[in-house]
Amino acid sequence: MTRFPIILLDYDGTLAETQPAILRSLKEAFEASGYDSPATDTLKAELSKGGTLQTLFQAIVPDSEDEDAGAFVRHYRASYPRADQEETVLFDGVKPVLEALKGKGATLVVLSNKHAPTVHKSIERFGLSRWFSGVIGSEPQYPHKPDPRVMTDRVRPLFPEADSAEFLMVGDTLADLTFARNTGIASCWASYGHGAPQPCIDLRPDYRIDRVADLLSVVSL
């Protein structure tokens, strides 16, 4: 048995250490788009918010047009597969923890702001698909975390009868924790990930884990 029958798991910075691949691809995308690549610390600060590629680009280039953001996103997605293949790794303990959670009867769903085809490919490459009942990634026609419509439009259709108390959102950034607050579900901050620590602490998540394995004690009855 588990305290939370339905566990929503972020991907970047929660299950997989994707930051080296993301930073590399962002720099290549800025250069391919005709901009100087921002400093690494600037990119990390934007990544800590957990937004989308478009929101990151528009935050760094605020006077840009939608067409500029679209071109940037295309350059990024052309660069990312190779960087992901060469640099992304799973955090220690991910597979045993997923196996243990399933053994406790939990239903696991990836809920990510990462481009849906990209997150699907990464999950398949690492052999994680068998543990997940659903993988929800970013798609242009849908809102993204922390928008509460992600719950009503994308998560709830999978679990129409579930009570809010049955859900736990596990993630490393403000987007994850704010999403949990906006939808009235429990939150668990993955402190080892990409989120800026103090803003995440200020949101007062219900639980905190400092490594993936700590999730087992959070959900155990």
PDB file of C-alpha atoms in Angstrom:
ATOM      1  CA  MET A   1       0.000   0.000   0.000  1.00  0.00           C
ATOM      2  CA  THR A   2       1.025   3.609  -0.553  1.00  0.00           C
ATOM      3  CA  ARG A   3      -0.047   6.905   0.998  1.00  0.00           C
ATOM      4  CA  PHE A   4      -0.556   8.310  -2.514  1.00  0.00           C
ATOM      5  CA  PRO A   5      -2.055   5.889  -5.050  1.00  0.00           C
ATOM      6  CA  ILE A   6      -1.274   8.219  -7.986  1.00  0.00           C
ATOM      7  CA  ILE A   7       2.209   9.710  -8.253  1.00  0.00           C
ATOM      8  CA  LEU A   8       2.908  12.402 -10.847  1.00  0.00           C
ATOM      9  CA  LEU A   9       6.616  12.597 -11.595  1.00  0.00           C
ATOM     10  CA  ASP A  10       8.448  15.388 -13.349  1.00  0.00           C
ATOM     11  CA  TYR A  11      11.230  14.191 -15.659  1.00  0.00           C
ATOM     12  CA  ASP A  12      14.068  16.726 -16.045  1.00  0.00           C
ATOM     13  CA  GLY A  13      15.840  17.161 -12.731  1.00  0.00           C
ATOM     14  CA  THR A  14      13.627  14.601 -10.982  1.00  0.00           C
ATOM     15  CA  LEU A  15      14.181  11.281 -12.747  1.00  0.00           C
ATOM     16  CA  ALA A  16      16.918  12.249 -15.214  1.00  0.00           C
ATOM     17  CA  GLU A  17      19.922  14.559 -15.003  1.00  0.00           C
ATOM     18  CA  THR A  18      19.303  16.374 -18.249  1.00  0.00           C
ATOM     19  CA  GLN A  19      20.875  19.745 -17.449  1.00  0.00           C
ATOM     20  CA  PRO A  20      24.184  19.232 -19.328  1.00  0.00           C
ATOM     21  CA  ALA A  21      22.300  18.234 -22.491  1.00  0.00           C
ATOM     22  CA  ILE A  22      19.823  21.094 -22.096  1.00  0.00           C
ATOM     23  CA  LEU A  23      22.514  23.732 -21.535  1.00  0.00           C
ATOM     24  CA  ARG A  24      24.508  22.514 -24.512  1.00  0.00           C
ATOM     25  CA  SER A  25      21.441  22.551 -26.760  1.00  0.00           C
ATOM     26  CA  LEU A  26      20.301  25.975 -25.539  1.00  0.00           C
ATOM     27  CA  LYS A  27      23.675  27.517 -26.325  1.00  0.00           C
ATOM     28  CA  GLU A  28      23.702  25.922 -29.772  1.00  0.00           C
ATOM     29  CA  ALA A  29      20.138  27.125 -30.409  1.00  0.00           C
ATOM     30  CA  PHE A  30      20.886  30.727 -29.421  1.00  0.00           C
ATOM     31  CA  GLU A  31      23.929  30.777 -31.695  1.00  0.00           C
ATOM     32  CA  ALA A  32      22.023  29.171 -34.587  1.00  0.00           C
ATOM     33  CA  SER A  33      19.306  31.802 -34.102  1.00  0.00           C
ATOM     34  CA  GLY A  34      21.815  34.641 -34.443  1.00  0.00           C
ATOM     35  CA  TYR A  35      22.184  35.560 -30.754  1.00  0.00           C
ATOM     36  CA  ASP A  36      25.154  35.448 -28.427  1.00  0.00           C
ATOM     37  CA  SER A  37      24.797  32.496 -26.107  1.00  0.00           C
ATOM     38  CA  PRO A  38      23.765  33.672 -22.617  1.00  0.00           C
ATOM     39  CA  ALA A  39      25.977  32.920 -19.639  1.00  0.00           C
ATOM     40  CA  THR A  40      25.511  29.483 -18.116  1.00  0.00           C
ATOM     41  CA  ASP A  41      24.265  30.992 -14.835  1.00  0.00           C
ATOM     42  CA  THR A  42      21.609  32.953 -16.731  1.00  0.00           C
ATOM     43  CA  LEU A  43      20.380  29.808 -18.441  1.00  0.00           C
ATOM     44  CA  LYS A  44      20.379  27.855 -15.179  1.00  0.00           C
ATOM     45  CA  ALA A  45      18.328  30.583 -13.501  1.00  0.00           C
ATOM     46  CA  GLU A  46      15.682  30.337 -16.212  1.00  0.00           C
ATOM     47  CA  LEU A  47      15.734  26.532 -16.165  1.00  0.00           C
ATOM     48  CA  SER A  48      15.132  26.614 -12.403  1.00  0.00           C
ATOM     49  CA  LYS A  49      11.645  28.014 -13.096  1.00  0.00           C
ATOM     50  CA  GLY A  50      10.641  24.869 -14.956  1.00  0.00           C
ATOM     51  CA  GLY A  51       8.976  26.606 -17.899  1.00  0.00           C
ATOM     52  CA  THR A  52       9.001  25.784 -21.603  1.00  0.00           C
ATOM     53  CA  LEU A  53      11.550  26.566 -24.305  1.00  0.00           C
ATOM     54  CA  GLN A  54       9.405  29.417 -25.565  1.00  0.00           C
ATOM     55  CA  THR A  55       9.026  31.042 -22.138  1.00  0.00           C
ATOM     56  CA  LEU A  56      12.784  30.706 -21.555  1.00  0.00           C
ATOM     57  CA  PHE A  57      13.624  32.339 -24.886  1.00  0.00           C
ATOM     58  CA  GLN A  58      11.142  35.175 -24.369  1.00  0.00           C
ATOM     59  CA  ALA A  59      12.487  35.841 -20.867  1.00  0.00           C
ATOM     60  CA  ILE A  60      16.033  36.207 -22.213  1.00  0.00           C
ATOM     61  CA  VAL A  61      15.037  38.037 -25.421  1.00  0.00           C
ATOM     62  CA  PRO A  62      11.961  39.983 -24.243  1.00  0.00           C
ATOM     63  CA  ASP A  63      11.592  42.098 -27.391  1.00  0.00           C
ATOM     64  CA  SER A  64      11.482  39.066 -29.685  1.00  0.00           C
ATOM     65  CA  GLU A  65       8.601  38.060 -31.924  1.00  0.00           C
ATOM     66  CA  ASP A  66       6.744  34.754 -31.796  1.00  0.00           C
ATOM     67  CA  GLU A  67       8.469  33.775 -35.048  1.00  0.00           C
ATOM     68  CA  ASP A  68      11.871  34.251 -33.375  1.00  0.00           C
ATOM     69  CA  ALA A  69      10.853  32.007 -30.506  1.00  0.00           C
ATOM     70  CA  GLY A  70       9.581  29.407 -32.950  1.00  0.00           C
ATOM     71  CA  ALA A  71      12.862  29.375 -34.857  1.00  0.00           C
ATOM     72  CA  PHE A  72      14.799  29.079 -31.591  1.00  0.00           C
ATOM     73  CA  VAL A  73      12.687  26.108 -30.510  1.00  0.00           C
ATOM     74  CA  ARG A  74      13.285  24.377 -33.853  1.00  0.00           C
ATOM     75  CA  HIS A  75      17.056  24.863 -33.556  1.00  0.00           C
ATOM     76  CA  TYR A  76      16.983  23.522 -30.005  1.00  0.00           C
ATOM     77  CA  ARG A  77      15.040  20.418 -30.979  1.00  0.00           C
ATOM     78  CA  ALA A  78      17.457  19.746 -33.825  1.00  0.00           C
ATOM     79  CA  SER A  79      20.390  19.853 -31.387  1.00  0.00           C
ATOM     80  CA  TYR A  80      18.902  18.105 -28.380  1.00  0.00           C
ATOM     81  CA  PRO A  81      18.659  14.433 -29.454  1.00  0.00           C
ATOM     82  CA  ARG A  82      22.408  14.082 -29.875  1.00  0.00           C
ATOM     83  CA  ALA A  83      23.144  15.975 -26.656  1.00  0.00           C
ATOM     84  CA  ASP A  84      20.605  13.859 -24.776  1.00  0.00           C
ATOM     85  CA  GLN A  85      22.150  10.657 -26.116  1.00  0.00           C
ATOM     86  CA  GLU A  86      25.647  11.725 -25.125  1.00  0.00           C
ATOM     87  CA  GLU A  87      25.075  13.484 -21.800  1.00  0.00           C
ATOM     88  CA  THR A  88      21.798  12.578 -20.073  1.00  0.00           C
ATOM     89  CA  VAL A  89      21.827   9.990 -17.288  1.00  0.00           C
ATOM     90  CA  LEU A  90      19.267   8.768 -14.784  1.00  0.00           C
ATOM     91  CA  PHE A  91      19.667   9.821 -11.186  1.00  0.00           C
ATOM     92  CA  ASP A  92      20.935   7.066  -8.903  1.00  0.00           C
ATOM     93  CA  GLY A  93      18.250   4.614  -7.848  1.00  0.00           C
ATOM     94  CA  VAL A  94      15.534   5.565 -10.334  1.00  0.00           C
ATOM     95  CA  LYS A  95      14.774   2.067 -11.623  1.00  0.00           C
ATOM     96  CA  PRO A  96      14.709   0.303  -8.224  1.00  0.00           C
ATOM     97  CA  VAL A  97      12.500   3.072  -6.808  1.00  0.00           C
ATOM     98  CA  LEU A  98      10.039   2.862  -9.706  1.00  0.00           C
ATOM     99  CA  GLU A  99       9.916  -0.914  -9.279  1.00  0.00           C
ATOM    100  CA  ALA A 100       9.299  -0.571  -5.545  1.00  0.00           C
ATOM    101  CA  LEU A 101       6.560   2.024  -6.051  1.00  0.00           C
ATOM    102  CA  LYS A 102       4.776  -0.231  -8.515  1.00  0.00           C
ATOM    103  CA  GLY A 103       5.160  -3.075  -6.040  1.00  0.00           C
ATOM    104  CA  LYS A 104       3.348  -0.948  -3.464  1.00  0.00           C
ATOM    105  CA  GLY A 105       0.463  -0.539  -5.903  1.00  0.00           C
ATOM    106  CA  ALA A 106       1.137   3.041  -6.987  1.00  0.00           C
ATOM    107  CA  THR A 107       0.109   4.294 -10.418  1.00  0.00           C
ATOM    108  CA  LEU A 108       2.964   6.323 -11.925  1.00  0.00           C
ATOM    109  CA  VAL A 109       2.599   9.082 -14.506  1.00  0.00           C
ATOM    110  CA  VAL A 110       5.303  11.337 -15.942  1.00  0.00           C
ATOM    111  CA  LEU A 111       4.074  14.936 -16.034  1.00  0.00           C
ATOM    112  CA  SER A 112       6.656  17.110 -17.764  1.00  0.00           C
ATOM    113  CA  ASN A 113       6.951  20.490 -19.485  1.00  0.00           C
ATOM    114  CA  LYS A 114       9.419  18.833 -21.841  1.00  0.00           C
ATOM    115  CA  HIS A 115       8.378  18.451 -25.500  1.00  0.00           C
ATOM    116  CA  ALA A 116       6.210  15.322 -25.579  1.00  0.00           C
ATOM    117  CA  PRO A 117       8.063  13.396 -28.339  1.00  0.00           C
ATOM    118  CA  THR A 118      11.380  14.200 -26.665  1.00  0.00           C
ATOM    119  CA  VAL A 119      10.380  12.956 -23.230  1.00  0.00           C
ATOM    120  CA  HIS A 120       8.850   9.806 -24.753  1.00  0.00           C
ATOM    121  CA  LYS A 121      12.094   9.034 -26.599  1.00  0.00           C
ATOM    122  CA  SER A 122      14.225   9.567 -23.504  1.00  0.00           C
ATOM    123  CA  ILE A 123      11.985   7.346 -21.377  1.00  0.00           C
ATOM    124  CA  GLU A 124      12.093   4.613 -24.017  1.00  0.00           C
ATOM    125  CA  ARG A 125      15.878   4.875 -24.350  1.00  0.00           C
ATOM    126  CA  PHE A 126      16.326   4.284 -20.630  1.00  0.00           C
ATOM    127  CA  GLY A 127      13.822   1.420 -20.580  1.00  0.00           C
ATOM    128  CA  LEU A 128      11.421   3.130 -18.163  1.00  0.00           C
ATOM    129  CA  SER A 129       8.163   2.776 -20.109  1.00  0.00           C
ATOM    130  CA  ARG A 130       6.991  -0.376 -18.337  1.00  0.00           C
ATOM    131  CA  TRP A 131       6.622   1.441 -15.029  1.00  0.00           C
ATOM    132  CA  PHE A 132       4.405   4.282 -16.282  1.00  0.00           C
ATOM    133  CA  SER A 133       0.669   4.258 -16.883  1.00  0.00           C
ATOM    134  CA  GLY A 134       0.953   7.553 -18.739  1.00  0.00           C
ATOM    135  CA  VAL A 135       3.499  10.053 -20.056  1.00  0.00           C
ATOM    136  CA  ILE A 136       2.261  13.636 -20.387  1.00  0.00           C
ATOM    137  CA  GLY A 137       4.645  16.064 -22.072  1.00  0.00           C
ATOM    138  CA  SER A 138       4.372  19.566 -23.480  1.00  0.00           C
ATOM    139  CA  GLU A 139       2.203  19.933 -26.583  1.00  0.00           C
ATOM    140  CA  PRO A 140       1.373  23.263 -28.258  1.00  0.00           C
ATOM    141  CA  GLN A 141      -2.400  22.876 -27.999  1.00  0.00           C
ATOM    142  CA  TYR A 142      -2.320  22.335 -24.226  1.00  0.00           C
ATOM    143  CA  PRO A 143      -1.325  24.478 -21.231  1.00  0.00           C
ATOM    144  CA  HIS A 144       1.754  23.558 -19.202  1.00  0.00           C
ATOM    145  CA  LYS A 145       2.619  23.463 -15.504  1.00  0.00           C
ATOM    146  CA  PRO A 146       1.867  25.380 -13.299  1.00  0.00           C
ATOM    147  CA  ASP A 147      -1.421  26.091 -15.090  1.00  0.00           C
ATOM    148  CA  PRO A 148      -4.163  24.173 -13.221  1.00  0.00           C
ATOM    149  CA  ARG A 149      -5.770  23.301 -16.560  1.00  0.00           C
ATOM    150  CA  VAL A 150      -3.019  20.688 -16.926  1.00  0.00           C
ATOM    151  CA  MET A 151      -4.866  18.774 -14.223  1.00  0.00           C
ATOM    152  CA  THR A 152      -8.365  19.237 -15.641  1.00  0.00           C
ATOM    153  CA  ASP A 153      -7.454  18.793 -19.314  1.00  0.00           C
ATOM    154  CA  ARG A 154      -4.693  16.195 -19.192  1.00  0.00           C
ATOM    155  CA  VAL A 155      -4.447  14.378 -15.865  1.00  0.00           C
ATOM    156  CA  ARG A 156      -8.061  14.113 -14.739  1.00  0.00           C
ATOM    157  CA  PRO A 157      -9.226  12.332 -17.923  1.00  0.00           C
ATOM    158  CA  LEU A 158      -6.912   9.476 -16.908  1.00  0.00           C
ATOM    159  CA  PHE A 159      -8.338   9.338 -13.372  1.00  0.00           C
ATOM    160  CA  PRO A 160     -11.892  10.728 -13.501  1.00  0.00           C
ATOM    161  CA  GLU A 161     -12.973   9.152 -10.210  1.00  0.00           C
ATOM    162  CA  ALA A 162      -9.840   9.888  -8.148  1.00  0.00           C
ATOM    163  CA  ASP A 163      -9.946  12.225  -5.161  1.00  0.00           C
ATOM    164  CA  SER A 164      -7.384  15.034  -4.983  1.00  0.00           C
ATOM    165  CA  ALA A 165      -5.935  13.466  -1.822  1.00  0.00           C
ATOM    166  CA  GLU A 166      -4.820  10.468  -3.883  1.00  0.00           C
ATOM    167  CA  PHE A 167      -2.307  12.497  -5.928  1.00  0.00           C
ATOM    168  CA  LEU A 168       1.296  13.429  -5.190  1.00  0.00           C
ATOM    169  CA  MET A 169       3.292  15.735  -7.483  1.00  0.00           C
ATOM    170  CA  VAL A 170       7.040  15.088  -7.336  1.00  0.00           C
ATOM    171  CA  GLY A 171       9.284  17.663  -9.004  1.00  0.00           C
ATOM    172  CA  ASP A 172      12.283  19.908  -8.642  1.00  0.00           C
ATOM    173  CA  THR A 173      11.139  23.361  -9.785  1.00  0.00           C
ATOM    174  CA  LEU A 174       8.687  26.140  -9.014  1.00  0.00           C
ATOM    175  CA  ALA A 175       6.500  24.959 -11.889  1.00  0.00           C
ATOM    176  CA  ASP A 176       5.954  21.590 -10.201  1.00  0.00           C
ATOM    177  CA  LEU A 177       5.330  22.916  -6.707  1.00  0.00           C
ATOM    178  CA  THR A 178       3.104  25.755  -7.872  1.00  0.00           C
ATOM    179  CA  PHE A 179       1.121  23.320 -10.009  1.00  0.00           C
ATOM    180  CA  ALA A 180       0.488  21.180  -6.939  1.00  0.00           C
ATOM    181  CA  ARG A 181      -0.625  24.233  -4.956  1.00  0.00           C
ATOM    182  CA  ASN A 182      -2.851  25.459  -7.810  1.00  0.00           C
ATOM    183  CA  THR A 183      -4.611  22.097  -8.055  1.00  0.00           C
ATOM    184  CA  GLY A 184      -4.901  21.270  -4.361  1.00  0.00           C
ATOM    185  CA  ILE A 185      -2.726  18.157  -4.396  1.00  0.00           C
ATOM    186  CA  ALA A 186       0.250  17.187  -2.244  1.00  0.00           C
ATOM    187  CA  SER A 187       3.729  18.270  -3.350  1.00  0.00           C
ATOM    188  CA  CYS A 188       7.166  16.731  -2.961  1.00  0.00           C
ATOM    189  CA  TRP A 189      10.227  18.822  -3.783  1.00  0.00           C
ATOM    190  CA  ALA A 190      13.190  16.977  -5.327  1.00  0.00           C
ATOM    191  CA  SER A 191      15.909  19.177  -3.840  1.00  0.00           C
ATOM    192  CA  TYR A 192      18.686  17.463  -5.820  1.00  0.00           C
ATOM    193  CA  GLY A 193      17.317  18.753  -9.133  1.00  0.00           C
ATOM    194  CA  HIS A 194      17.430  22.018 -11.063  1.00  0.00           C
ATOM    195  CA  GLY A 195      15.160  24.268  -9.008  1.00  0.00           C
ATOM    196  CA  ALA A 196      16.422  27.329  -7.144  1.00  0.00           C
ATOM    197  CA  PRO A 197      16.388  26.220  -3.482  1.00  0.00           C
ATOM    198  CA  GLN A 198      14.988  29.230  -1.640  1.00  0.00           C
ATOM    199  CA  PRO A 199      11.985  29.909  -3.893  1.00  0.00           C
ATOM    200  CA  CYS A 200      11.078  26.220  -3.689  1.00  0.00           C
ATOM    201  CA  ILE A 201      11.431  26.214   0.106  1.00  0.00           C
ATOM    202  CA  ASP A 202       9.310  29.360   0.296  1.00  0.00           C
ATOM    203  CA  LEU A 203       6.436  27.473  -1.360  1.00  0.00           C
ATOM    204  CA  ARG A 204       6.461  25.111   1.647  1.00  0.00           C
ATOM    205  CA  PRO A 205       6.134  21.781  -0.176  1.00  0.00           C
ATOM    206  CA  ASP A 206       4.517  18.999   1.802  1.00  0.00           C
ATOM    207  CA  TYR A 207       7.559  16.772   1.450  1.00  0.00           C
ATOM    208  CA  ARG A 208      11.200  17.076   0.474  1.00  0.00           C
ATOM    209  CA  ILE A 209      13.516  14.415  -0.910  1.00  0.00           C
ATOM    210  CA  ASP A 210      17.278  14.829  -1.222  1.00  0.00           C
ATOM    211  CA  ARG A 211      17.721  11.725  -3.380  1.00  0.00           C
ATOM    212  CA  VAL A 212      15.367   9.580  -5.423  1.00  0.00           C
ATOM    213  CA  ALA A 213      15.365   6.752  -2.889  1.00  0.00           C
ATOM    214  CA  ASP A 214      13.840   9.070  -0.247  1.00  0.00           C
ATOM    215  CA  LEU A 215      10.559   8.949  -2.169  1.00  0.00           C
ATOM    216  CA  LEU A 216       9.868   5.480  -0.801  1.00  0.00           C
ATOM    217  CA  SER A 217       9.629   6.783   2.776  1.00  0.00           C
ATOM    218  CA  VAL A 218       7.388   9.650   1.655  1.00  0.00           C
ATOM    219  CA  VAL A 219       4.756   7.333   0.172  1.00  0.00           C
ATOM    220  CA  SER A 220       4.988   4.445   2.642  1.00  0.00           C
ATOM    221  CA  LEU A 221       2.170   3.990   5.139  1.00  0.00           C
TER     222      LEU A 221
END
